[in-house]
PDB file of C-alpha atoms in Angstrom:
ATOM      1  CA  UNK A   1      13.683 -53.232  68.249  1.00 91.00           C
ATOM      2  CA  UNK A   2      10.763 -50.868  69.493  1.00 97.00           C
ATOM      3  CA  UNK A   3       7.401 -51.022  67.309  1.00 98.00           C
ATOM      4  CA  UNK A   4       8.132 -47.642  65.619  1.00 98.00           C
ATOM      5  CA  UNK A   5      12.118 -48.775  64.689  1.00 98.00           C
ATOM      6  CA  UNK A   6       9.711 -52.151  63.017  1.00 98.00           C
ATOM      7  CA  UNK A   7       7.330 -50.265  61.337  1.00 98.00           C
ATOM      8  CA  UNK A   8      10.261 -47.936  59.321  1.00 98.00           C
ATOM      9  CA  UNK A   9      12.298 -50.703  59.042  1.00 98.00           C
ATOM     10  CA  UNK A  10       9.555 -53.162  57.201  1.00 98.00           C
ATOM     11  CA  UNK A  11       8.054 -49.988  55.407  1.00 98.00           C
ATOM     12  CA  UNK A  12      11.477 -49.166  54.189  1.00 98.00           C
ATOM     13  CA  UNK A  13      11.519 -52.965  52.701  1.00 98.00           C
ATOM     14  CA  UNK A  14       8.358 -52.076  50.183  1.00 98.00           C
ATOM     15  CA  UNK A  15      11.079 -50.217  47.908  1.00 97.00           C
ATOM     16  CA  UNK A  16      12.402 -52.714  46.229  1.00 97.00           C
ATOM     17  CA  UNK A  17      11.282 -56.455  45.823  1.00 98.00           C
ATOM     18  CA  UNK A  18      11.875 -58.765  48.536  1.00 98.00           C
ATOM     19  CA  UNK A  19      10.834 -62.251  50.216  1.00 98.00           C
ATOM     20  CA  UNK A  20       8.617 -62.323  52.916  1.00 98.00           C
ATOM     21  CA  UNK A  21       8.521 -66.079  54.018  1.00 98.00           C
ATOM     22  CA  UNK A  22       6.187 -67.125  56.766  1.00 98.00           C
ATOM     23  CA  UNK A  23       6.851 -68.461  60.206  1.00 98.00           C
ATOM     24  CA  UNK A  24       4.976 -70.460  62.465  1.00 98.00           C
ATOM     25  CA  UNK A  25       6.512 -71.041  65.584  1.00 98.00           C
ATOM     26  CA  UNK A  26       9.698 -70.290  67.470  1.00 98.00           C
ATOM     27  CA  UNK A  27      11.945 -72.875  65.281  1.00 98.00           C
ATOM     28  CA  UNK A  28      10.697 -71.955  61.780  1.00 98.00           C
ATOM     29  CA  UNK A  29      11.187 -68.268  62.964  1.00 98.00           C
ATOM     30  CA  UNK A  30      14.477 -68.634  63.985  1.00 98.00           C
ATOM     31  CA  UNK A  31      15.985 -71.050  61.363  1.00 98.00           C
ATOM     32  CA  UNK A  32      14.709 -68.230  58.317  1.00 98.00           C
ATOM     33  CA  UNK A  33      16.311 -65.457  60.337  1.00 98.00           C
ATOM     34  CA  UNK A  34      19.789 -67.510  60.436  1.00 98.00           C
ATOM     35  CA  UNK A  35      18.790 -68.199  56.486  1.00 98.00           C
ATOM     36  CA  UNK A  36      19.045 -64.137  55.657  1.00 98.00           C
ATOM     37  CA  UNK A  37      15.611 -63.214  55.344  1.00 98.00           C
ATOM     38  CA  UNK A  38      14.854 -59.371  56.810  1.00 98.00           C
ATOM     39  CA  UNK A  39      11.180 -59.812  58.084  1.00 98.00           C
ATOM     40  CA  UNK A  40       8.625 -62.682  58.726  1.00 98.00           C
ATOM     41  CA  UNK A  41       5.448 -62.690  57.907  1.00 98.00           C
ATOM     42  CA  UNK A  42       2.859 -65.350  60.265  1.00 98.00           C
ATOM     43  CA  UNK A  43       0.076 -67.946  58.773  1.00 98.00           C
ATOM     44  CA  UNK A  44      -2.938 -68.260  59.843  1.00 97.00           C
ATOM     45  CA  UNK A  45      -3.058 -71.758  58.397  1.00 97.00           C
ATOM     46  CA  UNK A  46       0.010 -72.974  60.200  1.00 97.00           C
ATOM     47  CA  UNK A  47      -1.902 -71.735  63.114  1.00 97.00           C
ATOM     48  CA  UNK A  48      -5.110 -73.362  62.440  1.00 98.00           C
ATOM     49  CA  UNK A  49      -3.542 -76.447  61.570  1.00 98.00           C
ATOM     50  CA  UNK A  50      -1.223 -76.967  64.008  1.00 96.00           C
ATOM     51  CA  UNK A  51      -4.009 -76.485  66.166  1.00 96.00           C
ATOM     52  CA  UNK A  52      -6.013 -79.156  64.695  1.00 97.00           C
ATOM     53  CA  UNK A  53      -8.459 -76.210  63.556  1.00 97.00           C
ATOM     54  CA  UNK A  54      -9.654 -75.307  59.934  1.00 96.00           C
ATOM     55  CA  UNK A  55      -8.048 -72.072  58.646  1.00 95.00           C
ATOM     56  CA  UNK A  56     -10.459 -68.982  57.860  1.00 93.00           C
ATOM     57  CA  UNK A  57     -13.274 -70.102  60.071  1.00 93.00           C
ATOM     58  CA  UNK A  58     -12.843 -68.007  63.216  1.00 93.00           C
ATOM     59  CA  UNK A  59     -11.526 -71.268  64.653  1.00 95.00           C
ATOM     60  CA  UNK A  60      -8.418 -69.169  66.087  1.00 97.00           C
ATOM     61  CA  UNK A  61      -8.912 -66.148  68.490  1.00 97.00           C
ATOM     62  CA  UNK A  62      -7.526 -62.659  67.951  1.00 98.00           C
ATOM     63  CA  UNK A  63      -5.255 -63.088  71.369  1.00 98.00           C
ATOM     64  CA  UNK A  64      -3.888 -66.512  69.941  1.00 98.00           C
ATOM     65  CA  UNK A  65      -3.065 -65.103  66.233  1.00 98.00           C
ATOM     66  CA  UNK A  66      -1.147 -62.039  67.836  1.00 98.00           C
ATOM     67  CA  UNK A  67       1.009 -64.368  70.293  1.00 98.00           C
ATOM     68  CA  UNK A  68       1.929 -66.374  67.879  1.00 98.00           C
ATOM     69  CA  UNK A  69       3.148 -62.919  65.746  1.00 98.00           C
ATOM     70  CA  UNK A  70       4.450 -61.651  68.761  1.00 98.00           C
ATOM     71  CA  UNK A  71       6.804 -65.048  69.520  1.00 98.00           C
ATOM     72  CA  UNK A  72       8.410 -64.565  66.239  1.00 98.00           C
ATOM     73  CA  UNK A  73       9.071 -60.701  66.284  1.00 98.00           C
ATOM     74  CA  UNK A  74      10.729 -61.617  69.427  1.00 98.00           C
ATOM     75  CA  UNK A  75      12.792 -64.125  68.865  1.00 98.00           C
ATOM     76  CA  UNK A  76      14.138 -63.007  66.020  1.00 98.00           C
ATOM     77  CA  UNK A  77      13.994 -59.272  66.250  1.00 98.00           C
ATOM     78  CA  UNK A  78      12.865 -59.301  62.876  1.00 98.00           C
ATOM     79  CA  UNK A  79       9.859 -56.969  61.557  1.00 98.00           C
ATOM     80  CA  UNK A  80       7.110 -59.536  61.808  1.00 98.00           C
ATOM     81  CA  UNK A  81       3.944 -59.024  59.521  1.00 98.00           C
ATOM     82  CA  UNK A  82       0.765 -60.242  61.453  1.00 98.00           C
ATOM     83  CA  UNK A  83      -1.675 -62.431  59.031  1.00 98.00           C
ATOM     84  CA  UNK A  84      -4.975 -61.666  61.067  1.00 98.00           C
ATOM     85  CA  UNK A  85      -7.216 -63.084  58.543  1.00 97.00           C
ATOM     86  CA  UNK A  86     -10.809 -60.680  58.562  1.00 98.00           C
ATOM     87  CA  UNK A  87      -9.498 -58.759  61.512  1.00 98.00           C
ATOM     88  CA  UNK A  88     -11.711 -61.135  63.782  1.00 97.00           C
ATOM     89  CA  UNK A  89     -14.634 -59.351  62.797  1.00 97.00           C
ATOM     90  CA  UNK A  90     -17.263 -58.094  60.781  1.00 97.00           C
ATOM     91  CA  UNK A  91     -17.271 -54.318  61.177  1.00 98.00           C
ATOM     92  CA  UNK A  92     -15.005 -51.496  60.499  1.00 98.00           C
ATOM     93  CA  UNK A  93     -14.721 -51.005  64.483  1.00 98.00           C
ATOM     94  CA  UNK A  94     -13.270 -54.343  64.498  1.00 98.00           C
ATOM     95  CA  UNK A  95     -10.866 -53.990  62.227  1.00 98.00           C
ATOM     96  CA  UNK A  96      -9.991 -51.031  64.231  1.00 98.00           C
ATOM     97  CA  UNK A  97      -9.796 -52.745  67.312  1.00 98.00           C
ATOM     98  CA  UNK A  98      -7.582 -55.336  65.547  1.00 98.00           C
ATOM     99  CA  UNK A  99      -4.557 -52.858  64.147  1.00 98.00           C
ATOM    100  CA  UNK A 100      -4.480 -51.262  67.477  1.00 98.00           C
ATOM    101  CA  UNK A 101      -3.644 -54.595  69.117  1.00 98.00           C
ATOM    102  CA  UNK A 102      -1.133 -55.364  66.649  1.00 98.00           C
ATOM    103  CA  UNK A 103       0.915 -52.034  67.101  1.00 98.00           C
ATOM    104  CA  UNK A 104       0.200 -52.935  70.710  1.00 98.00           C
ATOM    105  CA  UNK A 105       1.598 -55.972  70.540  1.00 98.00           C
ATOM    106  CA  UNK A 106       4.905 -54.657  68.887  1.00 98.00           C
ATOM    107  CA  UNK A 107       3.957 -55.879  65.059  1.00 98.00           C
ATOM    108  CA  UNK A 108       5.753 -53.847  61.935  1.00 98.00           C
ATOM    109  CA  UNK A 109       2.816 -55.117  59.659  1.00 98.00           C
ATOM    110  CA  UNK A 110      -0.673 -56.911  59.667  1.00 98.00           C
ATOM    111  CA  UNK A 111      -3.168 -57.782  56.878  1.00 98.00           C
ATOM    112  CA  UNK A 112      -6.579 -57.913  56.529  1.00 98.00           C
ATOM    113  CA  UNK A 113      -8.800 -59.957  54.291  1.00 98.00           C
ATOM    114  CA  UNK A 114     -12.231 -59.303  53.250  1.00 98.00           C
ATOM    115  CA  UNK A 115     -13.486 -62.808  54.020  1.00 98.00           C
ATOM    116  CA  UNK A 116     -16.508 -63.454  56.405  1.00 97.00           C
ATOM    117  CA  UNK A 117     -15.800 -67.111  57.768  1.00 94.00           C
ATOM    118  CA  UNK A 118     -18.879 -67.702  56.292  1.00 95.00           C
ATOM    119  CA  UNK A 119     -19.055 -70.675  53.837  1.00 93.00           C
ATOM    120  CA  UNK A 120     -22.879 -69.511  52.298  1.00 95.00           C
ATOM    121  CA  UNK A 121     -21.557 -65.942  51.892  1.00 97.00           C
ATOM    122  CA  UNK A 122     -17.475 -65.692  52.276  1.00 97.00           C
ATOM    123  CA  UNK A 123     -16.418 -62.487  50.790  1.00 98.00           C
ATOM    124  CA  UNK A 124     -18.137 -59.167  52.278  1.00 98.00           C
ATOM    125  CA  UNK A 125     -19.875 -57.014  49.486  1.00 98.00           C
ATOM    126  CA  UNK A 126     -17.912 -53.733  47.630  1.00 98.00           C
ATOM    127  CA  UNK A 127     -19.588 -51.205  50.554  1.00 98.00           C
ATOM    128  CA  UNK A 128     -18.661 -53.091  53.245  1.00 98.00           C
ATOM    129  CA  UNK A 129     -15.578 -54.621  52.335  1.00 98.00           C
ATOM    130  CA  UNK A 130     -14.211 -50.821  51.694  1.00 98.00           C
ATOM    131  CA  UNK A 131     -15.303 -49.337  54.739  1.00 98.00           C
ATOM    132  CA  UNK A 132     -13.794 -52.063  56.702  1.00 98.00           C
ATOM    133  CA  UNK A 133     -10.141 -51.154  54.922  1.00 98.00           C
ATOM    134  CA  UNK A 134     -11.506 -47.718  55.845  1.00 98.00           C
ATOM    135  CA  UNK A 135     -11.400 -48.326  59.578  1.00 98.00           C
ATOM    136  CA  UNK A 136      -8.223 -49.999  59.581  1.00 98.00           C
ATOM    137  CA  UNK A 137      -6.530 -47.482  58.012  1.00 98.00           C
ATOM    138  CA  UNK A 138      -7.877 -44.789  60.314  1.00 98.00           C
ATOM    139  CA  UNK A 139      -6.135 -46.998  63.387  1.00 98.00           C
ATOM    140  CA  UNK A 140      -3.208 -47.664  61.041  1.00 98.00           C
ATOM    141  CA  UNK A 141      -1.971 -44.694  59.244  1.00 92.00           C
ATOM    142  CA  UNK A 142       1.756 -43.850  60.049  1.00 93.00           C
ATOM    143  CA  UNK A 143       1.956 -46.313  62.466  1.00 98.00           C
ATOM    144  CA  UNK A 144       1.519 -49.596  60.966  1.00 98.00           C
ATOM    145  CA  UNK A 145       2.241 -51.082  57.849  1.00 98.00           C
ATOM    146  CA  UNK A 146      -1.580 -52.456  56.354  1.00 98.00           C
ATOM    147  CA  UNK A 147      -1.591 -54.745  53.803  1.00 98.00           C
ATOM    148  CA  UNK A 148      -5.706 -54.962  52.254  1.00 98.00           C
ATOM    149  CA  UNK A 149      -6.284 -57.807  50.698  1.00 98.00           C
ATOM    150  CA  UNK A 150      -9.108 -59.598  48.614  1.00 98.00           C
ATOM    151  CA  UNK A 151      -9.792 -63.088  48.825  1.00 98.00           C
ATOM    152  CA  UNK A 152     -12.516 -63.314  45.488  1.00 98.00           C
ATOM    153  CA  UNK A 153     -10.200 -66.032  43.441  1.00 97.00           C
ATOM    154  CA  UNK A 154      -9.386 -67.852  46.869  1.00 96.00           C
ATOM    155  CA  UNK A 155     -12.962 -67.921  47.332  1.00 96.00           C
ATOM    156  CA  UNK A 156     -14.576 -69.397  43.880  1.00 94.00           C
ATOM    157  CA  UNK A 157     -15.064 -65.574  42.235  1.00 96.00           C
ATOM    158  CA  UNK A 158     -12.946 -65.673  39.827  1.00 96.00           C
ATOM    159  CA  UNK A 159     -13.930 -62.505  38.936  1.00 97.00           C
ATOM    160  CA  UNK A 160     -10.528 -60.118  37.938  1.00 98.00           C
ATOM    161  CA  UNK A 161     -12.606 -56.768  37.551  1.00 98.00           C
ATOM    162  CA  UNK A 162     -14.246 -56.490  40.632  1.00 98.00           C
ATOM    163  CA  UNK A 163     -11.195 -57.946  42.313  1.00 98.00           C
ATOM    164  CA  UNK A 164      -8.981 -54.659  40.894  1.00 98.00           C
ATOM    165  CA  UNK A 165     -11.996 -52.561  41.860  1.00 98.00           C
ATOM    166  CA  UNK A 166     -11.493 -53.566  45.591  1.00 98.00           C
ATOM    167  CA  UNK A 167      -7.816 -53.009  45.358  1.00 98.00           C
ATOM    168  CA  UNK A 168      -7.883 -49.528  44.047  1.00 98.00           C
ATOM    169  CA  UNK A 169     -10.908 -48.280  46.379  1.00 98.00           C
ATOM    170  CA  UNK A 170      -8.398 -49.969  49.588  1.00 98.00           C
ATOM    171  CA  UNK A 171      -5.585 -48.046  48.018  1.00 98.00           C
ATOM    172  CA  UNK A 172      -7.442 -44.927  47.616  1.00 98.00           C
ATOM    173  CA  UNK A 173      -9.015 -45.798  51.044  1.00 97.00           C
ATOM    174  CA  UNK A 174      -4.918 -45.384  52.506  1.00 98.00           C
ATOM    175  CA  UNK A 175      -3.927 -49.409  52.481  1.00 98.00           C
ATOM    176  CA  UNK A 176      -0.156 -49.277  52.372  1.00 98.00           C
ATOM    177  CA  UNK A 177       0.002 -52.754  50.129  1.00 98.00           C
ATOM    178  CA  UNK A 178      -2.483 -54.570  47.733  1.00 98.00           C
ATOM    179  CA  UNK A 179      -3.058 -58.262  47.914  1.00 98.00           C
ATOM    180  CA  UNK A 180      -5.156 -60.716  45.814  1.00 98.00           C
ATOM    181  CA  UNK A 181      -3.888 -64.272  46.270  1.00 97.00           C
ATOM    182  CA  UNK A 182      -4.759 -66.673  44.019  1.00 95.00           C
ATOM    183  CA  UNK A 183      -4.547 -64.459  40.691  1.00 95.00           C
ATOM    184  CA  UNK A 184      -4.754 -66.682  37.763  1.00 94.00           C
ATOM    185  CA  UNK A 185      -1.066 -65.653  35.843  1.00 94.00           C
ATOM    186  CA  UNK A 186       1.692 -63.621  35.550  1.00 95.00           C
ATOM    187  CA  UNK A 187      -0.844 -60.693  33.079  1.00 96.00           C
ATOM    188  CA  UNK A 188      -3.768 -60.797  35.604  1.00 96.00           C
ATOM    189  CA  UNK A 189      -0.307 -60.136  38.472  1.00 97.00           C
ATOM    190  CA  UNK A 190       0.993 -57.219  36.189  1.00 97.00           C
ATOM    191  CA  UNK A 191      -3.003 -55.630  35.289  1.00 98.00           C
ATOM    192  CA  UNK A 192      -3.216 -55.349  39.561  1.00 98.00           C
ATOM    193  CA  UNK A 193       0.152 -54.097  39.979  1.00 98.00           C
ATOM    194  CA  UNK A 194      -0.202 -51.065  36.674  1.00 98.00           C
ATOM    195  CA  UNK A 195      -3.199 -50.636  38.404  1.00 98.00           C
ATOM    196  CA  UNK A 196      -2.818 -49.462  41.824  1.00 98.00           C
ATOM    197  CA  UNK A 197       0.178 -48.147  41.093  1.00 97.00           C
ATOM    198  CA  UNK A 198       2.371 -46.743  42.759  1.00 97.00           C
ATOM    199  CA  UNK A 199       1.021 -48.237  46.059  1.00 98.00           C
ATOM    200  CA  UNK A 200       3.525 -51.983  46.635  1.00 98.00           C
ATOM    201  CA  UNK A 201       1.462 -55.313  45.673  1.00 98.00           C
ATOM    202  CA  UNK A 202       2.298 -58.340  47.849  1.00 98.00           C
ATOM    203  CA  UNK A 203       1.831 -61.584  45.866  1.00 97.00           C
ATOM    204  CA  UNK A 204       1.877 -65.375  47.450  1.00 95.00           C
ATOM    205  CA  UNK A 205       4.290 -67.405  45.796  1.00 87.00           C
ATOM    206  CA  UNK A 206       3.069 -66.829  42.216  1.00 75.00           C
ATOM    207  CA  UNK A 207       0.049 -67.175  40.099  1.00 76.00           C
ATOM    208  CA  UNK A 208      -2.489 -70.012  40.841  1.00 82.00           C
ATOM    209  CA  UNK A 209      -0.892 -71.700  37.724  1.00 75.00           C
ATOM    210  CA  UNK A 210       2.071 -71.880  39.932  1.00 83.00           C
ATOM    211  CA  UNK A 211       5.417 -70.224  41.318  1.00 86.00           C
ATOM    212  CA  UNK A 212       7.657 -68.492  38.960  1.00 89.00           C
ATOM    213  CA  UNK A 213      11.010 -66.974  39.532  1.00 93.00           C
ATOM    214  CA  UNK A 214      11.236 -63.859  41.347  1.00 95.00           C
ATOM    215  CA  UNK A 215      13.173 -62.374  38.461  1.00 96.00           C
ATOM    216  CA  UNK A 216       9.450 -62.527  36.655  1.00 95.00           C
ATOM    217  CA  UNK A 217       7.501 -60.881  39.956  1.00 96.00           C
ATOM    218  CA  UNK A 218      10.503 -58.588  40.073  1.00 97.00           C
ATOM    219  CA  UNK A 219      10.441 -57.216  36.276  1.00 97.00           C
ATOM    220  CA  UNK A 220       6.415 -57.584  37.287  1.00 97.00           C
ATOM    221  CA  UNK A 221       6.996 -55.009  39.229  1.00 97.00           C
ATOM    222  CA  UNK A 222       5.665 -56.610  42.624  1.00 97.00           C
ATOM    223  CA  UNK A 223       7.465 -55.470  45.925  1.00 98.00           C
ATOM    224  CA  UNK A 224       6.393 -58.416  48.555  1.00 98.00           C
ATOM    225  CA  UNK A 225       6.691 -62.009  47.758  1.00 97.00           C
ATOM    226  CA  UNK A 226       4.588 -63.781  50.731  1.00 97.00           C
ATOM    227  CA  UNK A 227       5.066 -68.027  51.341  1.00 96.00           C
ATOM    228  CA  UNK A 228       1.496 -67.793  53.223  1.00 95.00           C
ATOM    229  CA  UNK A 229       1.127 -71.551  54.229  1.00 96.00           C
ATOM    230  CA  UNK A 230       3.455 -73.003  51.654  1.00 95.00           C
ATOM    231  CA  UNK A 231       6.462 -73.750  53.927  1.00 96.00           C
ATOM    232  CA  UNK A 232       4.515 -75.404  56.698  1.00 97.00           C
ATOM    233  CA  UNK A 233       2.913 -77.331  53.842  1.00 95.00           C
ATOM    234  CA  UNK A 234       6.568 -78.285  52.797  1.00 95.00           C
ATOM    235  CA  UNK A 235       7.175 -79.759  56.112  1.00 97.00           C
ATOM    236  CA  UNK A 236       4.429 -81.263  56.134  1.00 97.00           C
ATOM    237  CA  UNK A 237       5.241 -82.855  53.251  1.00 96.00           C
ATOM    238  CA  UNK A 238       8.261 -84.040  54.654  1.00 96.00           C
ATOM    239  CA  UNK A 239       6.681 -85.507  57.474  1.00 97.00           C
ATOM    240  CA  UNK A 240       4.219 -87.826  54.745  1.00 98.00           C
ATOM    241  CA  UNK A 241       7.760 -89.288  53.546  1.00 97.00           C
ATOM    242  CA  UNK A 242       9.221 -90.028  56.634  1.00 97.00           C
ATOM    243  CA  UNK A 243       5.980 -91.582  58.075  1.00 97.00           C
ATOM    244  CA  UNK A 244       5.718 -93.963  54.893  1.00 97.00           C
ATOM    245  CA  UNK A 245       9.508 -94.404  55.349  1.00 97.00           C
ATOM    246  CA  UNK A 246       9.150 -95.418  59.426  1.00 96.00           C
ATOM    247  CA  UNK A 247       6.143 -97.807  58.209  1.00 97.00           C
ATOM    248  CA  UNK A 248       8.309 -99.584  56.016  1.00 97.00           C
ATOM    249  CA  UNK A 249      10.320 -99.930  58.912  1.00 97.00           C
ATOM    250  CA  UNK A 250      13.688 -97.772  57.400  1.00 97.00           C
ATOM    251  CA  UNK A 251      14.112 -95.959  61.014  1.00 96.00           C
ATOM    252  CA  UNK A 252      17.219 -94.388  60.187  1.00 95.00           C
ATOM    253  CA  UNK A 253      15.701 -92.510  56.690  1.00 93.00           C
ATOM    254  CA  UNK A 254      12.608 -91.519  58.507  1.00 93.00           C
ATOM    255  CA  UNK A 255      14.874 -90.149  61.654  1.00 92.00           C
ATOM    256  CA  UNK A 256      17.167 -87.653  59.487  1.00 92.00           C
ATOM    257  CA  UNK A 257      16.786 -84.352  60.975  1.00 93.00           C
ATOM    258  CA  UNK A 258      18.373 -81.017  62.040  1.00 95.00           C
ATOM    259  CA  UNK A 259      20.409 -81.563  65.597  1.00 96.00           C
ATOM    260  CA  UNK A 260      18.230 -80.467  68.620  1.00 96.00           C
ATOM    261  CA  UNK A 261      21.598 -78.655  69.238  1.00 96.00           C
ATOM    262  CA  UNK A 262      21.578 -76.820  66.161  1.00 97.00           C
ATOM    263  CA  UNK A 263      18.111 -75.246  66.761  1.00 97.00           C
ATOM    264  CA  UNK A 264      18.994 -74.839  70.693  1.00 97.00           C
ATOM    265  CA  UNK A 265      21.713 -72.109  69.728  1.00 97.00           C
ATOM    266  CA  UNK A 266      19.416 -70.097  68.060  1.00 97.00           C
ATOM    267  CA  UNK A 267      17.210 -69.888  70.914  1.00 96.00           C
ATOM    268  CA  UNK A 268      17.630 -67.856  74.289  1.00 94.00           C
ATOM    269  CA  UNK A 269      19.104 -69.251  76.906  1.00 90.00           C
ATOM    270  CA  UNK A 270      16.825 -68.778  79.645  1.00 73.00           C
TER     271      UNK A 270
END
């Protein structure tokens, strides 16, 4: 599938409501193809973590984030949304720089936050926040689908106006889809999505008081239901149980497992 066929395809997706679960390397990618899922989103956690790095701290290059996209568009031939965190960069030009290499690198979507990796100061004021989405979008529009997002309730501002002031001036800006993770229930969800209307809202999971059923982010009216890290937090989890299984010395619990077969199929041969 060429970049343009990825790029209709995973725009075409934003018409209705659909999952968007998030991959993190060649297995994960494959195994939520085989599951049914029509496009993959990466995580810059799983990333980071896997990596022994902190997420959101320019601890992981541009070049790294964008193979690790690229693997799972092509193993799966799937339209494969690019989480690339602040678009490794402060300014608008490297935001730019950023959606060009994505489309480059044969990605149907990317995001970008308005965090600043920087713990004394982590989300870039109104001005500069916009005119970053602004320079994205200038690199982006009709090529690329560009998901804006706001990190203020990730980030300690719990702060719901100014949040929906930064969506609408990114959708106004020519973002095709909204994002503010972290919103605190399913009103503050429906508020964002009335609001930016009719531009698609992508929402992690759920609310931060937790996941609901996508019948309620459906009837919300939200097109994009992202996992972000959750999944590779889920295996991780797994992992905790079978290492407290292994020390109490039950080998066979703790060595349950998918057959290396199994996942072998649903790579390429050579």
């Amino acid at each position: 599938m060429s970049q343009p066929q990825a790029y209709e395809r995973f725009l075409a997706l934003h018409g209705r409501t659909f999952i968007m679960p998030n991959a993190w390397d060649g297995t994960s990618a494959v195994l939520l193809k085989r599951a049914g899922f029509e496009a993959l989103g990466s995580t810059s956690l799983a990333i980071a973590f896997a990596m022994g790095r902190n997420d959101g701290a320019h601890a992981v290059s541009r070049e790294l984030a964008l193979d690790n996209a690229t693997m799972l568009a092509r193993l799966t031939d799937l339209p494969v949304n690019g989480d690339l965190e602040d678009g490794f960069g402060p300014s608008p030009e490297d935001c730019a720089l950023t959606v060009r290499a994505a489309i480059d690198a044969g990605l149907a979507g990317l995001g970008i936050e308005d965090t600043t990796a920087d713990p004394q100061k982590p989300i870039h004021d109104f001005d500069a926040a916009v005119a970053r989405i602004k320079g994205a979008v200038q690199a982006a529009r009709g090529r690329i689908v560009l998901t804006a997002r706001t990190d203020n309730f990730l980030q300690g501002r719990p702060d719901l106006d100014d949040t929906i002031r930064r969506l609408v001036a990114f959708a106004e800006c020519g973002a095709d889809v909204l994002y503010a993770p972290g919103l605190p229930d399913i009103e503050a969800i429906k508020k964002v999505v009335r609001t930016v209307a009719p531009k698609p809202v992508n929402v992690v999971v759920g609310p931060r008081s937790g996941p609901v059923p996508l019948s309620v982010l459906e009837e919300a009216g939200v097109k994009r239901v992202s996992l972000g890290g959750a999944l590779y937090r889920r295996v991780m989890a797994d992992l905790v149980d079978a290492a407290q299984a292994l020390k109490a010395g039950d080998i066979a619990s703790a060595a349950k497992g998918i057959a290396a077969g199994e996942i072998a199929a649903l790579l390429p041969k050579s």
